[in-house]
């Protein structure tokens, strides 16, 4: 055991700084006999954790989960972060990896859907009729609109597209609180640091300190889909089996419990 612990510490010291999270998780998985390493969009925290727990109850080693913005994870994968599976919150970042031949051929599949909502602190009475030109800017009252970074993070990209199509983007683009991922945007509203935010419906459901002030029309933006794929860096013997479990009827049922749509 002492030798194993020393090996884990040595590998951590040798890991590139930018890859410390995934590298550490992989090291822990190998040394501790854990399951495959899964890099997943921040919005999947509760649902994917529950799916990993269900898999472990079947007698498998529990998968190691690492959550962040899809953009950040895709960049880590591009930089050769050791991981087995990737779940993105949009097609673009999965396309980014496919173009670099970092996905196992035939392993990519779309399996989840979601919706965008405007959230406000739970005590707020804000509410919106979602039509073109709705008074989003005035509802901010001089505060900021919390969104995941619309230049790179899927939730922010969807939000920008929707607000542009609803003719209100120009009225709020200078009043954004840009967050590193959708859960960070949610936290700004939950703490009262922003009066309104745009997140996924599943995020709002997971945070009792916020309430839904309006459902953004699904037709105002591209469909929100979550693709899953195995990575060419994958070496864990259970990686493909866990991927298949997530895509199975049993696996998808777990995600529906948390408000996701399935395909």
Tab-separated table of C-alpha atoms in Angstrom:
chain	number	residue	atom	x	y	z
A	1	UNK	CA	0.000	0.000	0.000
A	2	UNK	CA	2.867	2.373	0.834
A	3	UNK	CA	4.384	1.732	-2.600
A	4	UNK	CA	1.063	2.456	-4.287
A	5	UNK	CA	0.660	5.698	-2.391
A	6	UNK	CA	4.192	6.759	-3.321
A	7	UNK	CA	3.492	5.964	-6.984
A	8	UNK	CA	0.321	8.036	-6.938
A	9	UNK	CA	2.161	10.984	-5.409
A	10	UNK	CA	4.969	10.738	-7.971
A	11	UNK	CA	2.558	10.656	-10.908
A	12	UNK	CA	0.755	13.704	-9.547
A	13	UNK	CA	4.005	15.658	-9.289
A	14	UNK	CA	4.882	14.766	-12.883
A	15	UNK	CA	1.464	15.710	-14.273
A	16	UNK	CA	1.295	18.949	-16.339
A	17	UNK	CA	-0.289	21.744	-14.327
A	18	UNK	CA	-3.080	22.350	-16.856
A	19	UNK	CA	-4.162	18.703	-16.658
A	20	UNK	CA	-3.910	18.213	-12.910
A	21	UNK	CA	-7.636	17.527	-12.431
A	22	UNK	CA	-8.098	14.724	-15.004
A	23	UNK	CA	-4.594	13.331	-14.406
A	24	UNK	CA	-5.183	13.133	-10.664
A	25	UNK	CA	-8.552	11.494	-11.177
A	26	UNK	CA	-7.031	8.893	-13.515
A	27	UNK	CA	-4.208	8.210	-11.065
A	28	UNK	CA	-6.685	7.720	-8.241
A	29	UNK	CA	-8.756	5.420	-10.428
A	30	UNK	CA	-5.789	3.249	-11.320
A	31	UNK	CA	-4.317	3.074	-7.832
A	32	UNK	CA	-7.598	2.721	-5.990
A	33	UNK	CA	-9.237	0.270	-8.404
A	34	UNK	CA	-11.913	2.735	-9.411
A	35	UNK	CA	-14.001	2.824	-12.553
A	36	UNK	CA	-13.578	4.728	-15.831
A	37	UNK	CA	-12.908	8.462	-15.784
A	38	UNK	CA	-15.790	10.496	-17.210
A	39	UNK	CA	-15.463	14.183	-18.115
A	40	UNK	CA	-18.923	15.742	-18.211
A	41	UNK	CA	-20.737	19.052	-18.600
A	42	UNK	CA	-21.353	20.860	-15.298
A	43	UNK	CA	-25.134	20.624	-15.675
A	44	UNK	CA	-24.957	16.830	-15.313
A	45	UNK	CA	-23.649	16.747	-11.741
A	46	UNK	CA	-26.620	15.242	-9.905
A	47	UNK	CA	-27.911	13.037	-12.731
A	48	UNK	CA	-24.586	11.518	-13.777
A	49	UNK	CA	-23.622	10.983	-10.140
A	50	UNK	CA	-26.846	9.033	-9.670
A	51	UNK	CA	-26.145	7.015	-12.827
A	52	UNK	CA	-22.641	6.200	-11.576
A	53	UNK	CA	-24.119	5.086	-8.263
A	54	UNK	CA	-26.587	2.801	-10.087
A	55	UNK	CA	-23.723	1.284	-12.065
A	56	UNK	CA	-21.690	0.708	-8.909
A	57	UNK	CA	-24.632	-1.040	-7.236
A	58	UNK	CA	-24.414	-3.650	-9.976
A	59	UNK	CA	-21.004	-4.661	-8.631
A	60	UNK	CA	-18.821	-2.538	-10.929
A	61	UNK	CA	-16.093	-0.163	-9.818
A	62	UNK	CA	-17.655	3.277	-9.435
A	63	UNK	CA	-16.780	5.665	-12.307
A	64	UNK	CA	-14.682	8.721	-11.471
A	65	UNK	CA	-16.567	11.874	-12.510
A	66	UNK	CA	-15.098	15.284	-13.329
A	67	UNK	CA	-17.453	18.195	-14.090
A	68	UNK	CA	-16.725	21.532	-15.774
A	69	UNK	CA	-17.791	23.577	-18.780
A	70	UNK	CA	-17.825	21.476	-21.947
A	71	UNK	CA	-15.420	23.965	-23.518
A	72	UNK	CA	-12.858	23.568	-20.712
A	73	UNK	CA	-13.104	19.786	-20.797
A	74	UNK	CA	-12.749	19.635	-24.581
A	75	UNK	CA	-9.589	21.731	-24.362
A	76	UNK	CA	-8.201	19.378	-21.705
A	77	UNK	CA	-8.946	16.392	-23.935
A	78	UNK	CA	-7.249	18.147	-26.850
A	79	UNK	CA	-4.203	18.554	-24.600
A	80	UNK	CA	-4.187	14.766	-24.044
A	81	UNK	CA	-5.792	14.665	-20.620
A	82	UNK	CA	-6.208	10.970	-19.772
A	83	UNK	CA	-9.914	10.117	-19.686
A	84	UNK	CA	-12.330	7.470	-20.934
A	85	UNK	CA	-15.642	9.172	-21.728
A	86	UNK	CA	-16.796	12.702	-22.543
A	87	UNK	CA	-20.332	14.070	-22.253
A	88	UNK	CA	-20.736	17.505	-23.820
A	89	UNK	CA	-23.656	19.918	-23.452
A	90	UNK	CA	-23.581	20.660	-27.173
A	91	UNK	CA	-22.582	19.201	-30.513
A	92	UNK	CA	-19.943	21.813	-31.303
A	93	UNK	CA	-17.400	20.771	-28.689
A	94	UNK	CA	-17.872	17.119	-29.578
A	95	UNK	CA	-17.366	18.081	-33.252
A	96	UNK	CA	-14.194	19.885	-32.148
A	97	UNK	CA	-12.792	16.632	-30.758
A	98	UNK	CA	-14.035	14.544	-33.663
A	99	UNK	CA	-12.174	16.813	-36.093
A	100	UNK	CA	-8.997	16.072	-34.142
A	101	UNK	CA	-9.674	12.317	-34.215
A	102	UNK	CA	-9.911	12.117	-30.437
A	103	UNK	CA	-13.133	10.073	-30.363
A	104	UNK	CA	-13.360	6.311	-30.775
A	105	UNK	CA	-15.126	5.756	-34.129
A	106	UNK	CA	-18.720	4.647	-33.741
A	107	UNK	CA	-18.914	5.519	-30.029
A	108	UNK	CA	-20.593	8.926	-30.361
A	109	UNK	CA	-24.301	9.135	-29.566
A	110	UNK	CA	-26.788	11.870	-28.674
A	111	UNK	CA	-28.771	10.788	-25.647
A	112	UNK	CA	-30.047	13.775	-23.629
A	113	UNK	CA	-31.983	16.996	-24.226
A	114	UNK	CA	-32.705	20.056	-22.076
A	115	UNK	CA	-34.456	23.443	-21.983
A	116	UNK	CA	-33.341	26.972	-21.128
A	117	UNK	CA	-35.041	29.007	-18.412
A	118	UNK	CA	-34.672	32.415	-16.819
A	119	UNK	CA	-34.182	32.087	-13.072
A	120	UNK	CA	-34.527	34.567	-10.241
A	121	UNK	CA	-33.892	34.267	-6.483
A	122	UNK	CA	-36.601	32.203	-4.806
A	123	UNK	CA	-38.112	35.254	-3.081
A	124	UNK	CA	-38.346	37.239	-6.331
A	125	UNK	CA	-41.674	37.854	-8.048
A	126	UNK	CA	-40.136	38.339	-11.489
A	127	UNK	CA	-41.964	36.689	-14.349
A	128	UNK	CA	-41.871	36.949	-18.131
A	129	UNK	CA	-44.151	36.336	-21.065
A	130	UNK	CA	-41.577	35.113	-23.533
A	131	UNK	CA	-42.186	37.071	-26.711
A	132	UNK	CA	-39.921	39.191	-28.940
A	133	UNK	CA	-38.794	42.363	-27.189
A	134	UNK	CA	-39.812	41.217	-23.682
A	135	UNK	CA	-38.520	43.654	-20.991
A	136	UNK	CA	-35.496	41.703	-19.783
A	137	UNK	CA	-33.177	44.713	-19.476
A	138	UNK	CA	-35.574	46.727	-17.339
A	139	UNK	CA	-36.211	43.714	-15.102
A	140	UNK	CA	-32.519	43.647	-14.212
A	141	UNK	CA	-32.946	46.974	-12.420
A	142	UNK	CA	-29.337	47.911	-12.995
A	143	UNK	CA	-28.092	44.465	-11.996
A	144	UNK	CA	-26.404	41.796	-14.062
A	145	UNK	CA	-27.746	38.881	-16.067
A	146	UNK	CA	-25.851	35.743	-15.019
A	147	UNK	CA	-24.965	33.483	-17.953
A	148	UNK	CA	-22.292	30.963	-18.781
A	149	UNK	CA	-19.711	32.599	-21.027
A	150	UNK	CA	-21.505	32.967	-24.398
A	151	UNK	CA	-18.208	32.982	-26.274
A	152	UNK	CA	-17.422	29.366	-25.439
A	153	UNK	CA	-19.739	27.591	-22.980
A	154	UNK	CA	-22.751	25.787	-24.500
A	155	UNK	CA	-25.365	27.202	-22.103
A	156	UNK	CA	-24.144	30.717	-22.862
A	157	UNK	CA	-24.131	30.083	-26.588
A	158	UNK	CA	-27.697	28.830	-26.497
A	159	UNK	CA	-28.690	31.840	-24.371
A	160	UNK	CA	-27.125	34.343	-26.759
A	161	UNK	CA	-28.817	32.710	-29.749
A	162	UNK	CA	-32.196	32.718	-28.019
A	163	UNK	CA	-31.989	36.322	-26.825
A	164	UNK	CA	-30.846	37.421	-30.273
A	165	UNK	CA	-33.835	35.740	-31.880
A	166	UNK	CA	-36.120	37.260	-29.227
A	167	UNK	CA	-34.738	40.731	-30.092
A	168	UNK	CA	-33.368	41.499	-26.615
A	169	UNK	CA	-29.671	40.546	-26.837
A	170	UNK	CA	-28.517	44.063	-27.655
A	171	UNK	CA	-30.359	45.436	-24.626
A	172	UNK	CA	-28.532	43.164	-22.143
A	173	UNK	CA	-25.170	42.232	-23.682
A	174	UNK	CA	-23.384	44.970	-21.730
A	175	UNK	CA	-25.003	43.815	-18.482
A	176	UNK	CA	-23.804	40.224	-18.387
A	177	UNK	CA	-22.202	38.451	-15.455
A	178	UNK	CA	-20.166	35.934	-17.456
A	179	UNK	CA	-19.584	32.716	-15.535
A	180	UNK	CA	-17.139	29.914	-16.284
A	181	UNK	CA	-19.949	27.350	-16.493
A	182	UNK	CA	-23.709	27.119	-16.094
A	183	UNK	CA	-23.532	26.065	-12.425
A	184	UNK	CA	-21.446	29.137	-11.626
A	185	UNK	CA	-24.133	31.283	-13.291
A	186	UNK	CA	-26.780	29.508	-11.235
A	187	UNK	CA	-24.824	30.174	-8.047
A	188	UNK	CA	-24.729	33.922	-8.747
A	189	UNK	CA	-28.526	34.018	-8.772
A	190	UNK	CA	-28.887	31.651	-5.821
A	191	UNK	CA	-26.627	33.905	-3.700
A	192	UNK	CA	-28.456	37.060	-4.801
A	193	UNK	CA	-25.373	38.390	-6.611
A	194	UNK	CA	-27.422	38.649	-9.823
A	195	UNK	CA	-31.164	39.339	-10.030
A	196	UNK	CA	-31.655	37.058	-13.041
A	197	UNK	CA	-29.820	34.334	-14.886
A	198	UNK	CA	-30.224	31.941	-17.782
A	199	UNK	CA	-29.538	28.278	-17.061
A	200	UNK	CA	-30.854	24.878	-18.014
A	201	UNK	CA	-34.192	23.779	-16.602
A	202	UNK	CA	-32.435	20.906	-14.839
A	203	UNK	CA	-30.122	23.359	-13.058
A	204	UNK	CA	-33.081	25.351	-11.757
A	205	UNK	CA	-34.662	22.141	-10.535
A	206	UNK	CA	-31.506	21.260	-8.590
A	207	UNK	CA	-31.255	24.606	-6.743
A	208	UNK	CA	-33.993	25.449	-4.191
A	209	UNK	CA	-32.677	29.009	-3.788
A	210	UNK	CA	-33.941	29.976	-7.259
A	211	UNK	CA	-37.266	29.911	-9.071
A	212	UNK	CA	-38.124	29.803	-12.760
A	213	UNK	CA	-39.218	33.234	-13.969
A	214	UNK	CA	-39.727	32.200	-17.577
A	215	UNK	CA	-39.245	29.320	-20.011
A	216	UNK	CA	-37.295	30.315	-23.111
A	217	UNK	CA	-39.062	28.975	-26.218
A	218	UNK	CA	-37.277	25.916	-27.571
A	219	UNK	CA	-37.665	27.239	-31.104
A	220	UNK	CA	-35.621	30.346	-30.224
A	221	UNK	CA	-32.348	28.399	-30.365
A	222	UNK	CA	-30.812	25.230	-31.742
A	223	UNK	CA	-31.937	22.030	-30.025
A	224	UNK	CA	-30.030	21.407	-26.807
A	225	UNK	CA	-28.457	17.973	-27.073
A	226	UNK	CA	-25.863	16.143	-25.008
A	227	UNK	CA	-23.618	13.821	-27.023
A	228	UNK	CA	-21.588	11.081	-25.372
A	229	UNK	CA	-18.455	9.432	-26.774
A	230	UNK	CA	-15.514	7.285	-25.753
A	231	UNK	CA	-12.113	8.909	-26.093
A	232	UNK	CA	-9.087	7.540	-27.896
A	233	UNK	CA	-7.143	7.927	-24.638
A	234	UNK	CA	-9.507	5.441	-22.997
A	235	UNK	CA	-7.839	2.431	-21.420
A	236	UNK	CA	-10.263	1.335	-18.707
A	237	UNK	CA	-11.823	-2.071	-19.397
A	238	UNK	CA	-15.247	-0.903	-18.145
A	239	UNK	CA	-15.392	2.274	-20.260
A	240	UNK	CA	-17.420	0.831	-23.131
A	241	UNK	CA	-19.748	-1.051	-20.802
A	242	UNK	CA	-20.496	2.098	-18.811
A	243	UNK	CA	-21.092	4.038	-22.037
A	244	UNK	CA	-23.615	1.410	-23.086
A	245	UNK	CA	-25.268	1.553	-19.671
A	246	UNK	CA	-25.757	5.316	-19.958
A	247	UNK	CA	-27.405	4.813	-23.349
A	248	UNK	CA	-29.615	1.970	-22.155
A	249	UNK	CA	-33.219	2.336	-21.086
A	250	UNK	CA	-32.184	1.868	-17.465
A	251	UNK	CA	-29.495	4.527	-17.722
A	252	UNK	CA	-31.727	7.047	-19.467
A	253	UNK	CA	-34.408	6.549	-16.825
A	254	UNK	CA	-31.965	7.921	-14.249
A	255	UNK	CA	-31.540	11.142	-16.233
A	256	UNK	CA	-35.294	11.550	-16.728
A	257	UNK	CA	-35.691	11.552	-12.951
A	258	UNK	CA	-33.610	14.734	-12.891
A	259	UNK	CA	-35.614	16.467	-15.610
A	260	UNK	CA	-33.592	15.666	-18.733
A	261	UNK	CA	-35.211	14.564	-21.948
A	262	UNK	CA	-33.801	11.443	-23.596
A	263	UNK	CA	-33.403	10.321	-27.185
